[in-house]
Coordinates of C-alpha atoms in Angstrom, one line a residue:
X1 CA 9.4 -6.9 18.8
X2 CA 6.6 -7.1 21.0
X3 CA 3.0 -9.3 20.8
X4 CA 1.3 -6.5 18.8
X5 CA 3.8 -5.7 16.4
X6 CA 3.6 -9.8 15.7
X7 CA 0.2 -9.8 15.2
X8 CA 0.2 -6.5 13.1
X9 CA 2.6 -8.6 10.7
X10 CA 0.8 -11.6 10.5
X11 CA -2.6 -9.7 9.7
X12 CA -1.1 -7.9 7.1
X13 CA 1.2 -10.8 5.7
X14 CA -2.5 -12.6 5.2
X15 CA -4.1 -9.8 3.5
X16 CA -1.1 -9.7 1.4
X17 CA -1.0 -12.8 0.3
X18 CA -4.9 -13.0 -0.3
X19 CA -5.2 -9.9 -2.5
X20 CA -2.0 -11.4 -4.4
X21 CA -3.6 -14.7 -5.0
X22 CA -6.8 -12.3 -6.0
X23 CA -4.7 -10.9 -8.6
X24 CA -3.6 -14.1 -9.7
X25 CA -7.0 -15.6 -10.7
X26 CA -8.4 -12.3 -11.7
X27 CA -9.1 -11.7 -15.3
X28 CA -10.4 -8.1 -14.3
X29 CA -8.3 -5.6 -16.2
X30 CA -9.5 -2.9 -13.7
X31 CA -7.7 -5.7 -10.7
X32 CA -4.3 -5.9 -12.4
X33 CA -1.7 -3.6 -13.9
X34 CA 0.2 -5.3 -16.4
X35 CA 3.9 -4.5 -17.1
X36 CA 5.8 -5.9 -19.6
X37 CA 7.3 -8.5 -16.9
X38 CA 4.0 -9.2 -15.5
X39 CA 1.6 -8.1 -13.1
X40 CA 3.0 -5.0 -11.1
X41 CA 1.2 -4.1 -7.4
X42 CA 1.6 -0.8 -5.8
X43 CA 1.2 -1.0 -2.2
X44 CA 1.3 2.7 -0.1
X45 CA 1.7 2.0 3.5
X46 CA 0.3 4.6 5.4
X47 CA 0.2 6.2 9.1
X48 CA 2.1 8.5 11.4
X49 CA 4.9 9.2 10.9
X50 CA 5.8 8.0 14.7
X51 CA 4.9 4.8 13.4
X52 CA 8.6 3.8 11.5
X53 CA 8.9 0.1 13.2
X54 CA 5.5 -0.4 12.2
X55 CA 5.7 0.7 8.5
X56 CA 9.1 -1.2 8.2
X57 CA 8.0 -4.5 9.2
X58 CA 5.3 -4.2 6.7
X59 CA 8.1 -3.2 4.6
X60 CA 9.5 -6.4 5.1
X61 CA 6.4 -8.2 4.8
X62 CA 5.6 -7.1 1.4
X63 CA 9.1 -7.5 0.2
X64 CA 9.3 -11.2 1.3
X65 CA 6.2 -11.7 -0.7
X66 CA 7.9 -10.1 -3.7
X67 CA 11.1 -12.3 -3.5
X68 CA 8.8 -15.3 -3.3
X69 CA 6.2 -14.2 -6.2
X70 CA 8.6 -12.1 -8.3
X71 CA 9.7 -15.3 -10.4
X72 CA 6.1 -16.0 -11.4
X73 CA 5.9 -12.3 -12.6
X74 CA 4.3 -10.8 -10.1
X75 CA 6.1 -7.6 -8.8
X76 CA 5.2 -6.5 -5.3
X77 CA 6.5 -2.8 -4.3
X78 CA 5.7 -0.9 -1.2
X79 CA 5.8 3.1 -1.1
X80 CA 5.8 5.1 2.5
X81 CA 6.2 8.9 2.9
X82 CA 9.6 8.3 2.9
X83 CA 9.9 7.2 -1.0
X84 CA 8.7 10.5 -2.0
X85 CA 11.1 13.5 -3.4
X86 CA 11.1 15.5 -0.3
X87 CA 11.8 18.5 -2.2
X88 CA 9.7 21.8 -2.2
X89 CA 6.3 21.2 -4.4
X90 CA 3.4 23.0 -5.5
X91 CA 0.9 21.9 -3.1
X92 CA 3.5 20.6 -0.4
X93 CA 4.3 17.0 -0.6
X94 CA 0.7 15.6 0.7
X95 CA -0.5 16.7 -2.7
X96 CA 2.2 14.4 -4.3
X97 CA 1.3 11.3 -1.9
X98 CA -2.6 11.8 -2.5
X99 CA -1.9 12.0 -6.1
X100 CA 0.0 8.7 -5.9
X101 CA -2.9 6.7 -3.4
X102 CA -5.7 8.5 -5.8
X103 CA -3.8 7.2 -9.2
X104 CA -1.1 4.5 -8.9
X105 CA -1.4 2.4 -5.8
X106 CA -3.1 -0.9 -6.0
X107 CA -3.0 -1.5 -2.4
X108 CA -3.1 1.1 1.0
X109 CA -2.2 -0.2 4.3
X110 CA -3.0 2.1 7.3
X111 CA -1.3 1.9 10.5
X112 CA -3.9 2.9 13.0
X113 CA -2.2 3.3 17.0
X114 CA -4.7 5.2 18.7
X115 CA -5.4 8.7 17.4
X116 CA -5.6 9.5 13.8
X117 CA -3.7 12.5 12.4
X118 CA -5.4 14.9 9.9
X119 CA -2.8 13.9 6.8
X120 CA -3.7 9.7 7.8
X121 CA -7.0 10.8 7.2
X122 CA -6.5 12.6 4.3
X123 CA -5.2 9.5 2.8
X124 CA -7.7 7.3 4.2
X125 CA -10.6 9.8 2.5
X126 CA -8.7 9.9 -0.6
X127 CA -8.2 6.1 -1.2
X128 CA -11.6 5.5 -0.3
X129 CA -13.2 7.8 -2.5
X130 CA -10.8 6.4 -5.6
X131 CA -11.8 2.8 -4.6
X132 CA -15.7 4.1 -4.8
X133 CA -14.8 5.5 -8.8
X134 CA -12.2 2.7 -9.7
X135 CA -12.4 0.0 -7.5
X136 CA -8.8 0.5 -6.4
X137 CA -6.9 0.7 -4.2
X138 CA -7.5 -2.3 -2.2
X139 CA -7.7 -0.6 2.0
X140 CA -6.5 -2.8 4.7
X141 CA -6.7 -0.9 8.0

């Protein structure tokens, strides 16, 4: 793993851990989505789809975060592309993962390396204009 991929973890593993601690405090209903175990946090994590080492070190980030939280109730789950039904759907399968970032996710992480594809984009318009209407998700690029 090279120096950048260590400093894209660490970055991320802060912002993490901030918005978690955010949570936490929060006694904003709009902040938190409460399940019957606790608070459950939707993080998307999104970018080419060159990007795979990338996407599963934050992966790994967010799911050490979850094994250290998850006995305080707090439920940490990270969604890529990849998580998606990849079968044949009315709109194509963008439509499914805007629908997702527009509606469910708490949290999108974009993995930026250089140029930025049309569908990150898309994503990155879509979450922005949800966070303008319902102050979620949270963006970290």
């Amino acid at each position: 793993m090279g120096f950048w991929e260590l400093i894209i973890i660490a970055c991320v593993t802060l912002a993490v851990i901030y918005i978690v601690r955010k949570i936490k405090v929060s006694r904003n209903p709009v902040l938190t989505n409460k399940s019957r175990s606790g608070i459950e946090y939707k993080v998307f994590i999104a970018g080419s789809t060159s990007l795979h080492i990338e996407r599963d070190a934050i992966r790994a980030v967010v799911s050490e975060i979850h094994n250290k939280w998850s006995f305080k109730g707090i439920t940490l789950t990270s969604y890529t592309f990849e998580d998606f039904d990849n079968r044949v759907h009315e709109g194509g399968l963008q439509r499914l993962y805007n629908n997702f970032i527009a509606n469910e996710a708490d949290c999108v992480v974009f993995i930026v390396d250089g140029q930025i594809g049309a569908q990150t984009l898309e994503e990155f318009n879509i979450s922005f204009n949800s966070f303008r209407h319902r102050q979620k998700p949270s963006i970290l690029v």
